[in-house]
Amino acid sequence: MKKGIIEISGVRFPLYSLNTLIIGSGAAALNAAVNLFEYGQKDVAIATENWGGGTSNNAGSDKQTYYKLSLSGGVTDSPLEMARDLFSGGCMHGDIALCEAQNSAQAFFHLVSLGVPFPHDRFGAYVGYKTDHDPRGRATSAGPLTSRMMFECLAKDIKKKGIQVFDGHDIIALLTDKRNGGKYVIGALAIDKDNLDPESLGFVVFNAVNVILGTGGPAGMYKSSVYPESQLGSSGLAFEIGAFGNNLTESQYGLASIKFRWNLSGTYQQVIPRYVSTDKDGQDEQEFLNHYFPDMGKLATAVFLKGYQWPFDPRKVRDYGSSLIDILVYQETVMKGRRVFLDFTRNPPSGGILEDFSFDMLDKEASVYLEKSGALFGTPIERLKKMNQPAIDLYMNNGINLAEDYLEIGVCAQHNNGGLKGNIWWESNIKHLFPAGEVNGTHGVYRPGGSALNSGQVGSMRAALYISKRYTETPPEPERFLAAAQDQVKDKFEQARQMIKPPAGENHILHKAREDIQERMSSSGAHIRHPEKIKEAIKEAWSLYSRLKKESKVASSEELPDAFKNLDLCLTHALYLEAIGEYLEKGGKSRGSYLVVDSNGDKPCEALGDEWKFSLNQEDAPVNQKILEIHLDEKSVVKKQWVDVKPVPQDEAWFENIWNEYMQEKIVK
Ligand SMILES: Cc1cc2nc3c(=O)[nH]c(=O)nc-3n(C[C@H](O)[C@H](O)[C@H](O)COP(=O)(O)OP(=O)(O)OC[C@H]3O[C@@H](n4cnc5c(N)ncnc54)[C@H](O)[C@@H]3O)c2cc1C
């Protein structure tokens, strides 16, 4: 990497020239850097807004899952079978599914070799278990903090390899050029938050042949969120330069605690806590679930099942299914403005027509599970102590004593199934730009639990391989780079100057805009969707975006990164809402992890009002046959297209032929 100084409009900025810039420091970004280095491309650096921030290092769950090919004992499996299972979730391209399956063992053992403590038996078998949407027990876990352990092992290796990290650098723009009619990325622009000098405002310019975008899910656009606070996302960087998004309608939502953000899956639900709602001040306690279930057995079984049916799923609403609970929590919190808590100190009590909880009321599945776990006794906290003491410790370490305190909850955004579009090397339609990890929307409607972590590792490894074979050039000399990048840097710098001169007064738009985005997304673009509300939401989103472009003001340069983040999130949420609007317009109904209100459908349960009527997509619904792509064209006009879902490739590879192609370097292309 070469360091220089460039001057634009009389202002001097640091310029770094290198082969590949990796943006972000989550598990996907770090794996990209490690793999590039191992494949021989050492002219790389990482720019991250906050080393240690992001989802990988700060989120987890009861048993955080990593999905991979089955690798133990007599369990039969094959990459093709795994690809078919990934593909069968709907609206996932088959070639991508095959890559994720085919490379899963390699990516997994790479982590093992770096020290991630995935458990194995004495014969060396990495034994698996079944996760959701998984027919073969392909899941494994290193505990509640699997992704943190991945981050830690990868981070250690980054240090060992001496890869340069630009910490505290918020990337605010990707720089592009055109060649042969196509657009390609040529670098990026950052604000160095530790060097916000009044002249350059902290601007740093990267001249890079390739950019790997590992910025994670666009978490910052939701109000109700179980993403860690440090994760906001930056998909807008890519949308702004015309990158395609796909499946933006598909995200995952579920029940989580909100003071300390954590998924309430697994044993937290299997011990059957009491759900209670209160008014805003914590008064007027109500056993709100009791009014919607016909008997206590059904209520308690639905709570139990939430443990391993964690994401909200409209197919699991009817017949007093586990996802009815999410609807009832949403009704209390969002529609009635009350608060909902889990109480682990008492079993669900009588109320309405329901009697007190007792174990003999449970469905067989639940009672057998609790019996086998030696937990058919006592209160929820006593059962949790018996089944999973670390689950209690985790909250204790975060200031919440489940043996005494109520745990406040909500239905929260947790994962981005859709996102930026990439090819089988994770390269976007903008050449040399590789979105990897959660920012890349490889998944379809349903995905097996744990496939996000697999996808992030496989994708970053594939991008690294491609770059190390095909895009090995040294970066252009500063003069040539500037000829293409100068105006783009100038525009952003001018925008920053306008934000700061004159500085904003007290009640400026910065915080209000973030709240607006989050409010709109959680009410119109999350797990409950209203066809009649969406058009207005889209209009408001674009109107805020144009206001932000013109009127964003900050009190000082310290606020510049937040102002650019608002622009990014605002553009991102506008495109996500556009995708939802298009899906509803085409007659799309409930699927995946969201319910579409439909007055011609049925109510989720008898006691809920007509406003809750909904229906599921028919299997052969047009929206299930194609993938919705969306992007901004050269004039920033939104373009949408429905493309065919590519099938899983069935090539019969013949060894001698592949060997020949491989020796002639014809594989990676
Ligand atoms: C509660 C919870 C539980 C989960 N459980 C599972 C599970 O069991 N199994 C599973 O497979 N997945 C799970 N996931 C999802 C999975 O953890 C994430 O998809 C994955 O960790 C994302 O990794 P990433 O590297 O893509 O992004 P992240 O780890 O989010 O990293 C993004 C990085 O980009 C940086 N960044 C963002 N914007 C910029 C910018 N403009 N400039 C510089 N840096 C930037 C951030 O600071 C961060 O370092 C869970 C997620 C949550 C929230």
XYZ file of C-alpha atoms and ligand atoms in Angstrom:
722
model
C 0.000 0.000 0.000
C 1.304 3.447 -0.887
C 0.512 6.564 1.074
C 0.387 9.971 -0.591
C -1.306 13.333 -0.370
C -3.654 14.761 -2.960
C -4.966 18.257 -3.332
C -8.501 18.938 -4.491
C -9.899 22.505 -4.589
C -6.980 23.652 -2.492
C -7.574 21.113 0.301
C -5.065 18.349 1.024
C -6.294 14.820 1.743
C -4.408 11.607 2.564
C -4.521 9.098 -0.295
C -3.915 5.354 0.121
C -3.409 3.216 -2.980
C -3.760 -0.549 -2.742
C -5.126 -3.633 -4.474
C -8.086 -4.389 -2.205
C -9.872 -2.344 0.420
C -12.116 -4.323 2.759
C -14.853 -2.322 4.446
C -16.049 -3.468 7.872
C -14.671 -5.744 10.561
C -17.329 -8.412 11.011
C -16.734 -12.114 10.432
C -17.207 -11.766 6.661
C -14.851 -8.804 6.205
C -12.109 -10.297 8.362
C -12.372 -13.620 6.577
C -12.009 -11.844 3.237
C -8.780 -10.206 4.434
C -7.352 -13.437 5.854
C -8.186 -15.389 2.692
C -6.794 -12.741 0.346
C -3.539 -12.863 2.260
C -3.487 -16.672 2.153
C -4.196 -16.705 -1.590
C -1.172 -14.433 -2.024
C -2.755 -10.985 -2.394
C -1.113 -9.089 0.443
C -1.725 -5.536 -0.718
C -4.903 -5.253 1.306
C -6.253 -3.171 4.193
C -9.376 -3.001 6.322
C -11.294 0.227 6.947
C -13.861 -0.025 9.697
C -15.989 2.487 11.522
C -15.494 0.665 14.797
C -13.195 -2.301 15.381
C -15.145 -4.695 17.602
C -18.517 -3.240 16.520
C -21.043 -4.956 14.273
C -23.224 -8.025 14.610
C -20.664 -10.829 14.551
C -18.808 -9.642 17.634
C -21.859 -8.468 19.568
C -24.802 -10.770 18.930
C -25.628 -14.316 19.759
C -28.437 -16.497 20.956
C -29.258 -19.420 23.193
C -27.145 -21.688 20.959
C -25.811 -19.632 18.076
C -25.848 -21.835 15.031
C -23.423 -22.400 12.167
C -24.835 -24.357 9.223
C -22.562 -26.632 7.202
C -22.464 -29.909 5.335
C -23.030 -32.898 7.630
C -19.615 -34.282 8.451
C -20.116 -36.973 11.039
C -20.734 -40.689 11.378
C -23.280 -42.283 9.109
C -25.295 -39.157 8.340
C -25.689 -39.154 4.579
C -25.288 -35.796 2.903
C -23.837 -34.208 -0.208
C -23.214 -30.662 -1.442
C -25.976 -31.137 -3.992
C -28.445 -32.189 -1.288
C -27.460 -29.216 0.826
C -27.783 -26.880 -2.159
C -31.275 -28.222 -2.842
C -32.270 -27.629 0.762
C -30.973 -24.044 0.660
C -32.721 -23.540 -2.666
C -36.013 -24.985 -1.448
C -36.474 -22.025 0.918
C -37.750 -20.210 -2.192
C -36.400 -17.327 -4.293
C -32.756 -18.295 -3.837
C -30.648 -18.711 -6.966
C -29.515 -22.325 -7.371
C -25.944 -21.483 -8.439
C -25.406 -19.456 -5.282
C -26.972 -22.238 -3.191
C -24.557 -24.719 -4.752
C -21.553 -22.488 -3.978
C -22.666 -22.081 -0.366
C -23.079 -25.844 -0.023
C -20.016 -26.888 -1.982
C -17.672 -24.584 -0.061
C -19.193 -24.963 3.383
C -16.807 -27.654 4.622
C -13.747 -25.686 3.483
C -14.970 -22.482 5.125
C -15.890 -24.359 8.294
C -12.512 -26.101 8.637
C -10.768 -22.819 7.975
C -12.444 -21.507 11.125
C -11.565 -24.703 12.989
C -7.925 -24.274 11.988
C -7.983 -20.696 13.304
C -9.150 -22.007 16.667
C -12.943 -21.573 16.741
C -13.949 -24.227 19.298
C -16.626 -26.124 17.375
C -17.200 -29.323 19.371
C -16.153 -32.745 18.028
C -16.140 -36.245 19.479
C -13.083 -38.383 20.235
C -13.027 -39.762 16.705
C -12.964 -36.245 15.284
C -16.613 -36.057 14.224
C -18.106 -32.561 14.165
C -21.489 -33.845 15.265
C -24.485 -31.822 14.137
C -28.041 -31.131 15.232
C -31.169 -30.095 13.377
C -31.954 -26.418 13.083
C -35.037 -24.838 11.461
C -35.579 -25.669 7.739
C -32.888 -28.341 8.017
C -33.695 -31.973 7.214
C -30.261 -33.410 8.033
C -28.763 -32.178 11.264
C -26.242 -29.918 9.569
C -26.088 -27.376 12.367
C -23.257 -26.913 14.813
C -22.473 -24.318 17.434
C -19.588 -23.151 19.571
C -22.087 -21.861 22.152
C -24.159 -18.699 22.567
C -21.347 -16.564 21.121
C -20.277 -18.531 18.051
C -19.958 -15.455 15.845
C -17.953 -13.617 18.519
C -15.507 -16.518 18.632
C -15.253 -16.354 14.857
C -14.526 -12.625 15.087
C -11.894 -13.180 17.797
C -10.039 -15.962 15.952
C -10.094 -14.072 12.657
C -9.006 -10.848 14.384
C -6.054 -12.663 15.975
C -5.024 -13.900 12.549
C -5.319 -10.421 11.021
C -2.921 -9.201 13.686
C -0.553 -12.107 13.123
C -0.504 -11.449 9.392
C 0.098 -7.754 9.993
C -2.837 -6.619 7.848
C -3.338 -2.882 8.226
C -6.554 -1.749 9.887
C -7.898 1.793 9.532
C -10.037 1.915 12.661
C -12.511 4.743 13.248
C -12.894 5.238 9.494
C -16.492 5.598 8.322
C -16.733 4.953 4.618
C -19.182 7.515 3.266
C -18.948 6.858 -0.468
C -17.739 4.384 -3.050
C -15.896 5.880 -6.013
C -16.549 4.616 -9.526
C -15.505 4.934 -13.129
C -16.839 3.631 -16.437
C -15.108 1.325 -18.863
C -16.510 -0.354 -21.977
C -19.974 0.890 -21.060
C -19.850 -0.783 -17.612
C -19.402 0.785 -14.201
C -16.703 -0.344 -11.819
C -15.518 0.647 -8.388
C -12.152 2.395 -8.073
C -11.971 3.199 -4.391
C -13.750 4.746 -1.452
C -13.986 7.861 0.637
C -13.784 7.798 4.430
C -14.074 10.145 7.358
C -11.351 9.485 9.911
C -13.212 10.149 13.157
C -10.001 10.597 15.152
C -8.601 13.270 12.856
C -11.427 15.661 12.135
C -9.197 18.617 11.333
C -11.089 21.745 10.292
C -9.535 21.897 6.839
C -9.986 18.362 5.489
C -12.883 17.477 7.843
C -11.172 14.105 8.290
C -11.632 13.023 4.680
C -9.394 10.116 3.599
C -9.296 8.798 0.024
C -8.686 5.155 -0.951
C -7.537 4.309 -4.465
C -8.290 0.582 -4.736
C -8.550 -1.898 -7.584
C -11.166 -3.861 -5.619
C -13.522 -3.202 -2.740
C -15.015 -5.922 -0.550
C -18.054 -4.554 1.213
C -18.556 -6.362 4.532
C -20.793 -3.816 6.200
C -23.443 -6.222 7.530
C -27.229 -5.845 7.617
C -28.915 -2.405 7.443
C -29.900 -2.653 11.100
C -30.014 1.080 11.737
C -33.242 1.512 9.796
C -35.352 -0.331 12.408
C -36.760 0.951 15.657
C -37.474 -2.528 17.068
C -34.230 -4.364 16.600
C -32.183 -7.120 18.159
C -29.120 -6.197 16.146
C -26.456 -4.779 18.453
C -26.520 -0.994 18.787
C -23.096 -0.796 17.150
C -24.460 -2.240 13.912
C -26.141 0.238 11.576
C -25.147 -0.992 8.127
C -24.173 0.819 4.945
C -25.993 -0.797 2.041
C -26.816 2.695 0.758
C -23.157 3.131 -0.276
C -23.701 0.521 -2.957
C -27.254 1.524 -3.889
C -26.048 5.067 -4.464
C -23.701 3.919 -7.242
C -26.326 1.730 -8.916
C -25.702 -1.670 -7.328
C -28.615 -4.089 -7.616
C -30.516 -5.293 -4.562
C -32.502 -8.503 -4.601
C -35.094 -10.066 -2.305
C -35.218 -6.832 -0.293
C -38.673 -7.874 0.866
C -37.194 -10.745 2.883
C -35.941 -10.119 6.407
C -36.392 -11.998 9.653
C -38.150 -10.828 12.814
C -38.773 -12.379 16.206
C -39.130 -11.889 19.943
C -36.206 -10.312 21.739
C -35.433 -8.440 24.929
C -34.983 -4.743 24.268
C -33.039 -3.228 27.195
C -30.279 -5.714 26.607
C -30.778 -6.854 23.000
C -30.925 -10.648 22.870
C -32.976 -13.260 20.999
C -35.503 -15.002 23.220
C -35.292 -18.411 21.632
C -34.463 -21.892 22.926
C -34.748 -22.489 26.650
C -35.962 -18.952 27.374
C -39.285 -20.059 25.858
C -39.115 -23.795 26.546
C -39.337 -23.125 30.284
C -42.709 -21.418 29.549
C -42.383 -17.987 31.173
C -45.404 -15.856 31.972
C -46.148 -13.073 29.441
C -47.539 -9.914 30.986
C -48.354 -6.447 29.660
C -48.501 -3.120 31.496
C -49.231 0.476 30.653
C -46.350 2.850 29.840
C -45.565 3.373 33.553
C -45.477 -0.306 34.408
C -48.968 -0.254 36.001
C -52.172 -2.093 35.075
C -50.720 -5.608 34.655
C -52.655 -7.847 32.291
C -52.399 -11.528 31.312
C -53.026 -10.450 27.724
C -52.380 -13.834 26.061
C -55.180 -15.476 28.033
C -57.879 -13.693 26.034
C -56.849 -15.250 22.738
C -56.235 -18.928 23.536
C -59.054 -21.413 24.155
C -57.220 -23.193 26.977
C -54.036 -22.968 29.026
C -52.552 -26.084 27.404
C -52.575 -24.462 23.942
C -51.163 -21.218 25.303
C -48.318 -22.902 27.184
C -47.505 -25.194 24.250
C -47.348 -22.209 21.857
C -44.896 -20.459 24.206
C -42.814 -23.640 24.485
C -42.649 -24.048 20.690
C -41.401 -20.473 20.271
C -38.136 -21.906 21.605
C -37.288 -23.597 18.338
C -39.733 -21.841 16.060
C -38.145 -18.513 16.855
C -38.574 -16.333 13.749
C -42.066 -14.979 13.182
C -43.649 -17.158 10.469
C -47.189 -16.501 9.164
C -47.586 -20.262 8.501
C -47.337 -20.831 12.251
C -50.051 -18.384 13.282
C -53.238 -20.385 12.774
C -54.499 -23.092 15.134
C -52.911 -21.265 18.064
C -49.421 -21.718 16.650
C -46.286 -20.224 18.147
C -46.277 -17.155 15.864
C -49.644 -16.034 17.243
C -47.609 -14.910 20.258
C -45.614 -12.440 18.101
C -48.856 -10.950 16.801
C -50.256 -10.538 20.284
C -47.040 -8.936 21.550
C -47.074 -6.565 18.563
C -50.705 -5.675 19.225
C -49.941 -4.786 22.836
C -46.744 -2.849 22.180
C -47.196 -1.115 18.839
C -50.966 -0.857 18.457
C -52.004 -0.326 22.071
C -48.826 1.471 23.161
C -48.370 -0.823 26.181
C -45.246 -2.675 27.316
C -44.747 -6.446 27.368
C -42.519 -8.412 29.725
C -41.503 -11.986 30.383
C -41.783 -12.995 34.012
C -39.732 -16.061 34.895
C -40.775 -16.109 38.542
C -44.308 -17.446 37.980
C -46.036 -19.985 35.794
C -48.737 -18.594 33.472
C -51.707 -17.946 35.760
C -55.445 -18.241 35.232
C -57.302 -15.326 33.682
C -60.278 -14.884 31.357
C -61.618 -18.385 30.773
C -58.229 -20.031 31.340
C -57.264 -21.965 34.428
C -53.808 -22.024 36.078
C -50.926 -23.700 34.257
C -50.123 -27.333 34.992
C -47.774 -29.716 33.153
C -50.450 -32.276 32.231
C -52.048 -29.660 29.940
C -49.012 -29.515 27.624
C -48.894 -31.213 24.228
C -46.807 -34.364 24.176
C -43.849 -32.746 22.366
C -43.458 -30.150 25.100
C -44.033 -32.416 28.080
C -41.684 -35.134 26.787
C -38.973 -32.529 26.204
C -39.304 -31.078 29.676
C -39.463 -34.535 31.233
C -36.316 -35.665 29.415
C -34.597 -32.487 30.554
C -35.578 -33.255 34.155
C -37.549 -30.015 34.229
C -41.149 -31.009 34.901
C -41.276 -29.012 38.094
C -41.370 -25.606 39.717
C -41.353 -22.136 38.203
C -39.854 -20.982 34.862
C -36.704 -19.662 36.571
C -36.224 -22.958 38.417
C -36.581 -24.864 35.173
C -34.181 -22.493 33.411
C -31.652 -22.981 36.205
C -31.881 -26.718 35.693
C -31.736 -26.617 31.901
C -29.471 -23.684 31.090
C -27.769 -21.756 33.917
C -25.581 -19.781 31.415
C -28.805 -18.313 29.981
C -29.490 -16.778 33.405
C -25.867 -15.677 33.864
C -25.902 -13.903 30.532
C -28.681 -11.553 31.664
C -27.125 -11.204 35.110
C -23.899 -10.035 33.449
C -25.966 -7.422 31.666
C -27.676 -6.106 34.769
C -30.922 -8.129 34.598
C -31.726 -10.699 37.280
C -34.278 -13.072 35.763
C -35.017 -14.471 39.236
C -36.460 -11.081 40.239
C -36.788 -8.691 37.298
C -39.355 -8.577 34.534
C -37.719 -8.771 31.099
C -39.075 -6.238 28.605
C -39.580 -7.605 25.087
C -40.690 -6.665 21.565
C -40.906 -8.163 18.089
C -37.583 -7.164 16.578
C -35.744 -7.161 13.256
C -32.942 -9.699 13.361
C -31.638 -10.560 9.918
C -31.538 -9.427 6.339
C -32.236 -12.364 4.005
C -32.220 -10.144 0.942
C -29.650 -7.469 0.176
C -27.163 -6.595 -2.530
C -26.972 -8.909 -5.488
C -23.796 -10.811 -6.279
C -22.752 -13.509 -8.752
C -21.122 -16.840 -7.881
C -17.931 -14.957 -6.939
C -19.979 -12.496 -4.845
C -19.175 -9.719 -7.329
C -21.956 -7.173 -7.788
C -23.128 -5.691 -11.091
C -20.651 -2.880 -10.291
C -17.426 -4.592 -11.343
C -14.685 -5.031 -8.718
C -17.221 -4.457 -5.910
C -17.834 -7.580 -3.816
C -20.533 -7.431 -1.139
C -19.918 -10.293 1.318
C -21.682 -11.337 4.513
C -25.100 -10.083 5.520
C -24.968 -7.073 3.198
C -25.136 -9.557 0.301
C -28.657 -10.936 -0.007
C -27.976 -14.512 -1.032
C -30.812 -16.072 0.958
C -34.343 -16.486 -0.246
C -37.619 -16.519 1.653
C -36.770 -19.204 4.205
C -33.261 -20.221 5.177
C -31.949 -22.816 7.586
C -30.867 -21.293 10.897
C -27.097 -20.773 10.801
C -26.815 -20.341 7.040
C -26.051 -16.628 7.465
C -22.711 -17.391 9.071
C -21.916 -20.023 6.440
C -22.828 -17.639 3.634
C -20.597 -14.897 5.061
C -17.574 -17.202 5.255
C -18.105 -18.850 1.870
C -18.835 -15.570 0.096
C -15.824 -13.729 1.463
C -13.599 -16.691 0.602
C -14.976 -16.836 -2.963
C -14.467 -13.103 -3.444
C -10.893 -13.406 -2.187
C -10.172 -16.291 -4.555
C -11.543 -14.389 -7.533
C -9.586 -11.245 -6.731
C -6.375 -13.198 -6.190
C -6.708 -14.798 -9.634
C -8.356 -12.166 -11.807
C -8.025 -8.731 -10.314
C -4.395 -8.617 -9.282
C -3.419 -5.266 -10.825
C -1.627 -2.585 -8.877
C -3.733 0.544 -8.385
C -3.352 3.362 -10.926
C -1.009 6.281 -10.314
C -2.674 9.121 -8.331
C -3.029 11.362 -11.418
C -4.939 8.718 -13.347
C -7.063 7.846 -10.310
C -7.862 11.495 -9.696
C -8.965 12.066 -13.264
C -11.866 9.726 -12.499
C -12.386 10.328 -8.773
C -11.759 14.032 -8.305
C -15.295 15.283 -8.981
C -16.850 12.616 -6.782
C -14.582 13.517 -3.856
C -15.246 17.202 -4.458
C -19.035 16.684 -4.412
C -19.002 14.810 -1.110
C -16.622 17.288 0.446
C -18.810 20.177 -0.665
C -21.833 18.384 0.784
C -19.985 18.024 4.117
C -19.005 21.709 4.052
C -22.606 22.739 3.475
C -23.692 20.635 6.437
C -21.247 22.361 8.702
C -21.396 25.964 7.486
C -23.154 27.535 9.243
C -23.343 24.956 12.047
C -26.771 23.691 13.044
C -28.603 25.054 16.038
C -30.110 23.006 18.858
C -33.030 21.156 17.268
C -31.499 20.112 14.023
C -32.727 17.360 11.758
C -30.025 14.774 12.598
C -31.691 12.792 15.391
C -35.245 13.361 14.240
C -34.419 11.954 10.790
C -33.015 8.713 12.242
C -36.143 8.330 14.390
C -38.382 8.946 11.365
C -36.631 6.276 9.320
C -36.794 3.738 12.134
C -40.399 4.481 12.989
C -41.473 4.130 9.354
C -39.557 0.932 8.740
C -40.782 -0.789 11.911
C -44.388 0.168 11.257
C -44.577 -0.309 7.460
C -41.619 -2.456 6.427
C -41.241 -5.056 9.145
C -43.205 -8.194 10.065
C -46.704 -6.670 9.687
C -47.360 -5.098 6.256
C -50.395 -3.133 5.123
C -50.964 -2.782 1.353
C -52.883 0.450 1.878
C -50.166 2.065 3.995
C -47.148 1.281 1.874
C -47.558 3.927 -0.833
C -47.618 6.686 1.750
C -44.570 5.228 3.497
C -42.632 5.187 0.212
C -43.583 8.780 -0.500
C -42.509 9.908 2.956
C -39.228 8.005 2.645
C -38.245 9.741 -0.606
C -39.384 13.098 0.662
C -37.140 12.728 3.723
C -34.251 11.660 1.469
C -34.475 14.769 -0.680
C -34.797 16.969 2.414
C -31.740 15.340 3.968
C -29.724 15.896 0.810
C -30.596 19.580 0.841
C -31.031 20.446 4.501
C -28.783 18.180 6.594
C -26.997 20.315 9.123
C -24.592 19.340 11.855
C -23.416 21.170 14.949
C -19.767 20.180 14.421
C -17.587 17.907 12.315
C -18.009 15.143 14.938
C -21.573 14.769 13.694
C -20.656 14.425 10.025
C -20.433 10.600 10.083
C -23.936 10.434 11.597
C -25.295 12.787 8.970
C -23.851 10.667 6.152
C -25.169 7.540 7.895
C -28.655 9.074 7.891
C -28.424 9.607 4.149
C -27.309 6.017 3.715
C -30.076 4.570 5.896
C -32.671 6.842 4.342
C -31.823 5.718 0.816
C -31.704 2.095 1.953
C -35.094 2.189 3.659
C -36.655 3.937 0.652
C -35.488 1.098 -1.607
C -36.576 -1.610 0.844
C -40.022 0.012 1.019
C -40.121 0.315 -2.789
C -39.482 -3.429 -2.997
C -42.232 -4.162 -0.479
C -44.601 -1.874 -2.396
C -43.836 -3.646 -5.669
C -44.352 -7.069 -4.053
C -47.735 -6.050 -2.635
C -48.743 -4.448 -5.905
C -48.087 -7.757 -7.662
C -50.501 -9.435 -5.247
C -47.891 -10.857 -2.887
C -49.333 -12.159 0.390
C -47.875 -13.374 3.666
C -44.730 -15.503 3.521
C -41.287 -15.789 5.076
C -41.271 -13.729 8.242
C -44.036 -11.218 7.547
C -47.815 -11.071 7.550
C -49.621 -9.105 4.866
C -52.983 -7.872 6.039
C -55.701 -8.988 3.596
C -59.402 -8.263 4.171
C -60.310 -11.281 2.011
C -58.348 -13.652 4.230
C -59.030 -15.221 7.643
C -58.380 -13.979 11.133
C -55.349 -15.477 12.932
C -57.649 -16.513 15.779
C -61.267 -15.993 16.760
C -60.705 -13.315 19.376
C -58.619 -11.001 17.191
C -60.325 -8.250 15.195
C -61.059 -8.235 11.457
C -58.150 -5.850 10.907
C -55.920 -8.911 11.382
C -57.321 -10.922 8.470
C -54.541 -12.353 6.312
C -53.789 -15.063 3.776
C -50.716 -16.952 2.676
C -49.263 -16.953 -0.823
C -50.383 -19.833 -2.974
C -47.460 -22.131 -3.769
C -47.569 -21.089 -7.464
C -48.055 -17.353 -6.825
C -46.119 -15.291 -9.426
C -44.084 -13.605 -6.666
C -42.819 -17.037 -5.587
C -41.570 -17.917 -9.069
C -39.267 -14.934 -9.556
C -36.823 -12.765 -7.660
C -37.420 -9.040 -7.416
C -34.372 -6.929 -8.262
C -34.218 -3.220 -7.661
C -31.664 -0.488 -8.345
C -31.193 3.196 -9.114
C -30.343 4.005 -12.708
C -27.936 6.723 -13.885
C -30.571 9.382 -13.271
C -31.359 7.974 -9.810
C -34.700 6.622 -11.000
C -35.834 3.424 -9.240
C -35.862 0.415 -11.570
C -37.481 -2.899 -10.683
C -37.452 -6.208 -12.460
C -38.627 -9.729 -11.680
C -36.041 -12.264 -12.793
C -36.247 -16.041 -13.070
C -34.867 -18.046 -10.175
C -31.811 -19.929 -11.468
C -32.025 -23.671 -10.802
C -29.329 -25.603 -8.943
C -26.703 -26.545 -11.591
C -26.655 -30.269 -12.285
C -23.312 -30.414 -14.142
C -21.764 -33.864 -14.143
C -18.150 -32.828 -13.615
C -15.605 -35.201 -15.215
C -12.297 -35.193 -13.361
C -9.931 -35.128 -16.364
C -11.819 -32.240 -17.951
C -11.927 -30.181 -14.783
C -8.244 -30.898 -14.163
C -7.371 -29.617 -17.618
C -9.428 -26.483 -17.213
C -7.961 -25.983 -13.777
C -4.379 -26.246 -15.052
C -5.184 -23.719 -17.753
C -6.584 -21.299 -15.146
C -10.026 -21.486 -16.709
C -12.025 -22.196 -13.572
C -12.044 -18.842 -11.844
C -13.665 -16.639 -14.451
C -29.331 -11.652 17.791
C -28.779 -12.301 16.569
C -28.609 -13.677 16.533
C -28.092 -14.290 15.395
N -27.950 -15.651 15.367
C -27.452 -16.243 14.262
C -27.260 -17.646 14.215
O -27.537 -18.365 15.171
N -26.741 -18.167 13.069
C -26.418 -17.407 11.983
O -25.947 -17.933 10.968
N -26.592 -16.073 12.013
C -27.089 -15.488 13.114
N -27.258 -14.128 13.128
C -26.832 -13.362 11.955
C -25.305 -13.232 11.907
O -24.786 -13.071 13.205
C -24.907 -12.063 11.028
O -25.536 -12.211 9.779
C -23.406 -11.985 10.802
O -22.693 -11.971 12.016
C -23.082 -10.739 9.976
O -21.709 -10.698 9.762
P -21.079 -9.631 8.762
O -19.613 -9.844 8.821
O -21.756 -9.693 7.468
O -21.481 -8.208 9.393
P -21.210 -7.586 10.831
O -20.648 -8.561 11.779
O -22.467 -6.906 11.227
O -20.098 -6.514 10.556
C -20.339 -5.342 9.823
C -19.133 -4.462 9.981
O -19.170 -3.371 9.077
C -18.821 -2.186 9.754
N -19.363 -1.063 8.965
C -20.659 -0.851 8.612
N -20.750 0.257 7.850
C -19.493 0.755 7.710
C -18.945 1.872 7.036
N -19.703 2.714 6.343
N -17.615 2.103 7.111
C -16.814 1.265 7.814
N -17.282 0.177 8.471
C -18.603 -0.074 8.415
C -19.398 -2.401 11.136
O -18.846 -1.547 12.083
C -18.992 -3.853 11.354
O -17.638 -3.942 11.737
C -27.763 -13.507 14.269
C -27.933 -12.123 14.306
C -28.433 -11.518 15.444
C -28.611 -10.039 15.455
